[in-house]
Coordinates of C-alpha atoms in Angstrom, one line a residue:
X12 CA 146.0 60.5 105.1
X13 CA 149.4 62.1 105.7
X14 CA 149.5 61.7 109.5
X15 CA 147.7 58.4 110.0
X16 CA 146.4 59.8 113.3
X17 CA 143.1 61.4 114.3
X18 CA 143.4 65.2 114.1
X19 CA 142.2 65.5 117.7
X20 CA 145.5 63.9 118.8
X21 CA 147.6 66.5 117.1
X22 CA 148.8 69.9 118.2
X23 CA 148.7 73.1 116.2
X24 CA 152.3 74.4 116.9
X25 CA 153.8 72.6 113.9
X26 CA 151.6 74.5 111.4
X27 CA 153.4 77.8 111.5
X28 CA 156.6 76.4 110.1
X29 CA 155.2 74.0 107.5
X30 CA 151.9 75.3 106.2
X31 CA 151.9 78.4 104.0
X32 CA 149.5 81.1 105.2
X33 CA 147.0 81.7 102.4
X34 CA 146.5 85.3 101.1
X35 CA 142.8 85.1 100.3
X36 CA 142.8 88.0 97.8
X37 CA 145.7 86.5 96.0
X38 CA 144.1 83.1 95.9
X39 CA 140.8 84.5 94.5
X40 CA 142.7 86.5 91.9
X41 CA 144.6 83.4 90.7
X42 CA 141.3 81.4 90.4
X43 CA 139.5 84.2 88.5
X44 CA 142.4 84.8 86.2
X45 CA 143.2 81.1 85.9
X46 CA 146.8 81.9 86.9
X47 CA 149.4 79.5 88.3
X48 CA 151.1 80.9 91.4
X49 CA 154.6 79.5 91.2
X50 CA 156.0 81.6 94.0
X51 CA 153.5 80.6 96.7
X52 CA 154.5 78.4 99.7
X53 CA 157.5 77.9 101.8
X54 CA 159.1 75.3 99.5
X55 CA 158.4 76.8 96.1
X56 CA 162.1 76.5 95.3
X57 CA 164.6 73.8 96.4
X58 CA 167.9 72.4 95.2
X59 CA 168.5 68.8 94.1
X60 CA 171.6 67.1 92.8
X61 CA 171.9 66.9 89.1
X62 CA 173.3 63.3 89.4
X63 CA 173.2 60.7 92.1
X64 CA 169.8 61.4 93.6
X65 CA 169.3 62.3 97.2
X66 CA 172.1 60.0 98.2
X67 CA 174.5 62.4 96.5
X68 CA 174.2 64.8 99.5
X69 CA 175.7 62.1 101.8
X70 CA 178.3 60.9 99.3
X71 CA 179.7 64.5 99.2
X72 CA 179.9 64.6 103.0
X73 CA 182.1 61.5 103.0
X74 CA 185.1 63.3 101.5
X75 CA 185.7 66.0 104.2
X76 CA 184.8 63.5 107.0
X77 CA 187.1 60.7 105.7
X78 CA 188.7 58.8 108.6
X79 CA 186.4 60.3 111.2
X80 CA 183.4 58.0 110.9
X81 CA 182.5 54.4 111.1
X82 CA 179.5 52.7 109.3
X83 CA 177.6 49.5 109.7
X84 CA 177.9 49.3 113.5
X85 CA 174.7 48.5 115.5
X86 CA 174.2 50.0 118.9
X87 CA 173.2 47.5 121.6
X88 CA 173.1 49.7 124.7
X89 CA 174.0 53.1 126.1
X90 CA 175.1 53.7 129.7
X91 CA 174.7 57.3 130.5
X92 CA 176.3 56.9 134.0
X93 CA 179.5 55.3 132.7
X94 CA 179.3 57.3 129.4
X95 CA 179.8 54.2 127.2
X96 CA 178.2 52.8 124.1
X97 CA 178.1 49.0 123.6
X98 CA 177.8 47.7 120.1
X99 CA 176.3 44.4 119.0
X100 CA 179.7 43.0 118.1
X101 CA 180.8 43.5 121.7
X102 CA 182.9 46.6 121.3
X103 CA 182.5 49.2 124.0
X104 CA 183.3 52.8 123.3
X105 CA 183.5 55.6 125.8
X106 CA 182.4 59.2 125.2
X107 CA 182.5 62.7 126.7
X108 CA 179.5 64.0 124.8
X109 CA 177.0 61.7 122.9
X110 CA 175.0 63.1 120.0
X111 CA 172.2 60.8 119.0
X112 CA 169.9 60.8 116.0
X113 CA 168.2 57.5 116.7
X114 CA 164.4 57.7 117.5
X115 CA 164.1 59.4 120.9
X116 CA 161.5 56.9 122.2
X117 CA 163.8 54.0 121.5
X118 CA 166.9 55.7 123.0
X119 CA 165.0 56.4 126.2
X120 CA 163.1 53.2 126.6
X121 CA 165.1 50.5 124.9
X122 CA 168.8 51.4 124.7
X123 CA 169.7 53.2 127.9
X124 CA 170.8 50.5 130.4
X125 CA 171.6 50.8 134.1
X126 CA 170.3 53.8 136.2
X127 CA 168.3 56.3 134.2
X128 CA 166.4 59.5 135.1
X129 CA 162.7 58.8 135.8
X130 CA 161.8 61.6 133.4
X131 CA 162.9 59.5 130.4
X132 CA 160.0 57.1 130.8
X133 CA 157.5 59.7 129.4
X134 CA 159.2 59.3 126.0
X135 CA 156.9 56.3 125.6
X136 CA 154.2 58.8 124.9
X137 CA 155.8 60.1 121.7
X138 CA 153.8 59.1 118.6
X139 CA 154.9 58.4 115.0
X140 CA 153.7 57.0 111.7
X141 CA 155.3 54.7 109.2
X142 CA 155.3 55.0 105.5
X143 CA 155.1 52.6 102.5
X144 CA 157.2 54.3 99.8
X145 CA 156.5 52.8 96.3
X146 CA 158.4 53.8 93.2
X147 CA 156.9 53.1 89.8
X148 CA 159.1 53.3 86.6
X149 CA 157.2 53.8 83.3
X150 CA 158.6 53.5 79.8
X151 CA 156.9 56.6 78.4
X152 CA 157.9 60.3 78.0
X153 CA 157.1 62.2 81.1
X154 CA 153.5 63.5 80.9
X155 CA 153.8 66.5 83.3
X156 CA 156.2 69.1 84.6
X157 CA 154.8 69.0 88.1
X158 CA 157.0 68.3 91.1
X159 CA 154.5 66.7 93.6
X160 CA 150.8 66.5 94.3
X161 CA 148.6 65.6 97.3
X162 CA 145.6 63.2 97.1
X163 CA 143.0 63.5 99.9
X164 CA 140.6 61.2 98.0
X165 CA 139.8 57.7 99.3
X166 CA 140.1 56.1 95.8
X167 CA 143.9 55.8 96.2
X168 CA 146.1 54.8 99.2
X169 CA 148.8 57.4 98.8
X170 CA 148.6 60.9 100.2
X171 CA 151.4 62.2 97.9
X172 CA 152.9 61.4 94.5
X173 CA 156.1 62.9 93.2
X174 CA 157.3 63.0 89.6
X175 CA 160.8 62.2 90.8
X176 CA 162.1 62.0 87.3
X177 CA 161.4 65.7 86.9
X178 CA 164.0 66.6 89.6
X179 CA 166.8 65.8 87.2
X180 CA 167.1 64.4 83.7
X181 CA 169.5 61.7 85.1
X182 CA 166.9 60.1 87.4
X183 CA 165.8 57.6 84.7
X184 CA 167.7 55.6 82.0
X185 CA 166.5 58.1 79.4
X186 CA 164.3 61.1 80.3
X187 CA 163.0 61.2 76.8
X188 CA 161.5 57.7 77.0
X189 CA 161.0 57.1 80.7
X190 CA 159.6 58.7 83.8
X191 CA 159.1 57.7 87.4
X192 CA 156.6 58.3 90.2
X193 CA 157.2 58.1 93.9
X194 CA 154.1 57.4 95.9
X195 CA 153.8 57.6 99.7
X196 CA 151.2 55.9 101.9
X197 CA 151.2 56.4 105.7
X198 CA 150.2 53.8 108.3
X199 CA 149.8 53.5 112.1
X200 CA 147.7 51.6 114.6
X201 CA 144.9 53.9 113.6
X202 CA 145.4 53.4 109.9
X203 CA 146.6 49.9 109.0
X204 CA 147.9 49.1 105.5
X205 CA 148.4 45.7 104.0
X206 CA 152.1 45.6 103.3
X207 CA 151.8 42.6 101.0
X208 CA 149.5 44.3 98.6
X209 CA 150.5 48.0 98.8
X210 CA 152.4 48.0 95.5
X211 CA 149.3 46.8 93.6
X212 CA 147.1 49.1 95.6
X213 CA 149.4 52.0 94.6
X214 CA 149.3 51.1 90.9
X215 CA 145.5 50.8 91.0
X216 CA 145.4 54.1 92.9
X217 CA 147.4 55.8 90.1
X218 CA 144.8 54.5 87.6
X219 CA 141.9 55.7 89.9
X220 CA 143.5 59.1 90.3
X221 CA 143.9 59.6 86.6
X222 CA 147.7 59.7 86.7
X223 CA 148.0 56.7 84.4
X224 CA 145.6 54.7 82.3
X225 CA 144.8 51.0 82.8
X226 CA 146.7 50.3 79.5
X227 CA 149.8 52.0 80.9
X228 CA 150.3 49.0 83.2
X229 CA 152.0 47.3 80.2
X230 CA 154.6 50.1 80.2
X231 CA 155.6 49.7 83.9
X232 CA 159.2 48.5 83.7
X233 CA 159.9 48.4 87.4
X234 CA 158.4 48.9 90.9
X235 CA 160.2 49.5 94.2
X236 CA 158.9 49.3 97.8
X237 CA 160.4 50.5 101.0
X238 CA 158.7 50.2 104.4
X239 CA 159.8 53.1 106.6
X240 CA 158.7 52.1 110.1
X241 CA 159.6 55.6 111.3
X242 CA 158.4 58.0 108.7
X243 CA 156.8 61.0 110.4
X244 CA 157.3 62.2 114.0
X245 CA 153.7 63.0 114.9
X246 CA 153.3 66.4 116.5
X247 CA 150.9 65.1 119.1
X248 CA 149.2 67.2 121.8
X249 CA 151.6 65.9 124.4
X250 CA 154.7 66.2 122.3
X251 CA 156.1 69.5 123.6
X252 CA 155.5 68.7 127.2
X253 CA 157.3 65.3 126.8
X254 CA 160.3 66.9 125.0
X255 CA 160.4 69.6 127.7
X256 CA 161.1 66.8 130.3
X257 CA 163.2 64.3 128.2
X258 CA 165.6 66.6 126.3
X259 CA 166.9 68.4 129.4
X260 CA 167.1 65.1 131.4
X261 CA 169.4 63.7 128.7
X262 CA 171.5 66.8 128.4
X263 CA 172.2 66.8 132.1
X264 CA 174.0 63.5 131.3
X265 CA 175.8 64.9 128.3
X266 CA 173.5 63.2 125.8
X267 CA 172.1 65.4 123.0
X268 CA 169.3 64.1 120.9
X269 CA 168.9 65.8 117.5
X270 CA 167.6 65.1 114.1
X271 CA 164.2 64.2 112.6
X272 CA 163.4 61.6 115.2
X273 CA 166.0 62.6 117.7
X274 CA 164.3 65.9 118.4
X275 CA 160.9 64.7 117.2
X276 CA 159.8 68.1 115.9
X277 CA 158.4 67.5 112.4
X278 CA 158.3 71.2 111.6
X279 CA 162.1 71.4 111.8
X280 CA 163.1 67.9 110.6
X281 CA 163.7 68.1 106.9
X282 CA 167.2 67.3 105.6
X283 CA 168.3 70.9 105.8
X284 CA 166.8 71.4 109.3
X285 CA 168.4 68.2 110.6
X286 CA 171.8 69.2 109.3
X287 CA 171.5 72.6 110.9
X288 CA 170.5 71.0 114.2
X289 CA 173.9 69.2 114.1
X290 CA 175.8 72.4 113.2
X291 CA 174.1 74.5 115.7
X292 CA 174.5 72.0 118.5
X293 CA 178.3 71.8 117.9
X294 CA 178.4 75.7 117.9
X295 CA 176.5 75.7 121.2
X296 CA 178.8 73.2 122.8
X297 CA 182.1 74.8 121.5
X298 CA 181.1 78.5 121.1
X299 CA 178.2 78.9 123.5
X300 CA 176.0 80.0 120.7
X301 CA 172.2 79.6 120.9
X302 CA 170.5 76.9 118.8
X303 CA 168.0 78.6 116.5
X304 CA 166.5 75.8 114.5
X305 CA 165.1 73.4 117.2
X306 CA 162.9 76.0 118.7
X307 CA 163.8 75.0 122.3
X308 CA 165.3 77.2 125.0
X309 CA 166.3 76.3 128.5
X310 CA 165.8 78.2 131.8
X311 CA 167.0 77.2 135.3
X312 CA 164.1 76.7 137.7
X313 CA 164.1 77.3 141.5
X314 CA 164.9 73.7 142.2
X315 CA 168.0 73.9 140.0
X316 CA 166.7 71.8 137.1
X317 CA 166.8 73.0 133.5
X318 CA 163.3 73.6 132.2
X319 CA 162.6 73.7 128.5
X320 CA 160.3 76.0 126.5
X321 CA 159.7 75.9 122.8
X322 CA 160.2 79.5 121.8
X323 CA 162.2 80.0 118.6
X324 CA 165.5 81.8 119.0
X325 CA 165.5 84.6 116.5
X326 CA 168.5 86.8 115.8
X327 CA 167.8 90.5 116.4
X328 CA 168.5 91.4 112.8
X329 CA 166.2 88.8 111.5
X330 CA 163.4 89.8 113.9
X331 CA 163.5 93.3 112.5
X332 CA 162.8 92.2 108.9
X333 CA 159.2 92.7 108.0
X334 CA 157.2 90.3 105.8
X335 CA 157.3 92.8 103.0
X336 CA 161.0 93.3 103.1
X337 CA 163.2 92.1 100.2
X338 CA 165.4 89.3 101.5
X339 CA 168.5 88.0 99.7
X340 CA 167.9 84.8 97.8
X341 CA 170.3 81.8 98.1
X342 CA 173.3 81.7 95.7
X343 CA 173.8 78.8 93.3
X344 CA 177.4 78.8 92.0
X345 CA 178.1 82.4 91.1
X346 CA 174.5 83.3 90.2
X347 CA 171.7 84.4 92.5
X348 CA 168.7 82.0 92.4
X349 CA 165.8 83.7 90.7
X350 CA 162.7 84.6 92.7
X351 CA 160.6 83.2 89.9
X352 CA 160.0 79.6 88.7
X353 CA 161.7 78.2 85.6
X354 CA 158.3 78.3 83.8
X355 CA 157.9 82.0 84.5
X356 CA 161.4 82.7 83.3
X357 CA 160.9 80.7 80.1
X358 CA 163.6 78.2 81.0
X359 CA 162.7 74.8 79.7
X360 CA 164.2 71.3 80.0
X361 CA 166.4 71.9 76.9
X362 CA 167.8 75.2 78.0
X363 CA 167.8 74.8 81.8
X364 CA 170.8 76.2 83.7
X365 CA 173.7 73.8 83.7
X366 CA 175.2 72.9 87.1
X367 CA 178.8 73.4 86.1
X368 CA 180.9 74.7 83.4
X369 CA 182.3 71.5 82.0
X370 CA 179.0 69.6 81.6
X371 CA 180.0 66.6 83.7
X372 CA 177.1 67.2 86.1
X373 CA 179.2 66.8 89.3
X374 CA 178.4 70.3 90.5
X375 CA 182.1 71.3 91.0
X376 CA 182.2 74.2 88.6
X377 CA 180.4 77.4 88.1
X378 CA 176.9 77.7 86.7
X379 CA 176.3 78.5 83.1
X380 CA 173.6 80.9 82.0
X381 CA 170.9 79.6 79.8
X382 CA 169.4 81.7 77.0
X383 CA 168.7 85.3 77.9
X384 CA 165.2 85.7 79.3
X385 CA 162.8 88.5 78.5
X386 CA 163.6 91.7 80.3
X387 CA 160.2 91.9 82.0
X388 CA 161.0 88.6 83.7
X389 CA 164.5 89.6 84.9
X390 CA 163.4 90.3 88.5
X391 CA 166.2 88.9 90.7
X392 CA 166.6 89.6 94.4
X393 CA 169.7 89.8 96.5

């Protein structure tokens, strides 16, 4: 349901970065003791803006970059021989180095005009899925403290539902009286979905899955639908061999493709990964530092071409750290992030840590402490 592709078409290399390895003894113990395991998994903690939603990340980027970017321009063609980009309004801009985040298959097969390396044609073999993203706003107090859940059942179209309103008390008009659900349904040529009826399918799926009651339909105050044609870069069996040809061929012409669909590596294509791909590429170009995130290294072959492999670049210090070692946790404001969940620490919605000292929610100040937690729970790392 997530990938919208038959499993036989997919590789296994992506799993190591994105699927938490299960500790069987720990899992059995949790089942027997009926214990929630808040600390399990690679994304058991994450940060989210107090105000502004996900878009706040990008609004904050705008300040330091003011005067150095242009928005609302549509690329018509790229000429890698002349090193020019032609826009739909007729403007032509020259470049020394081009960093592209557009889908790699489109760049190689639709946008590069004039002479092109033959190797780029194999980019047609890259596979992806689309996603119907449906938001549902409900005029009721939030019924759960969960973040997100997966649904493998066939009684609902979505594979994941997120209690988006739980990410911040400012995600709804009033978090005491409203909550919101974000539902994701994948599609592809192997898994078609009716776009015209997906919103109603989603609401009925919420009823079927037990997340809402039939009578709750009367309390739905709004729905939202977005069709993301490019949603997941599918880690197909052929993916790495395609990238090993295409990425070096582009880089020989000073074109660097990075990002979720620019590098096409799902396992390193979340927002944080994608940003680091940009940072590390600039550091490589200016400082000759290795890129660690993309998991791609280059070697010169006997015919003088650059060949790509997919080994991760690991710093020597990091390689020496064992799985059991204590690793410093990220810092939020002037406080170390706890290794435990808010539920374990006894921090509730009413006494949750404030983002800044003046209460304006803009995240510009230092973090305030909530009420003191029991001593037995004060296990902080770093």
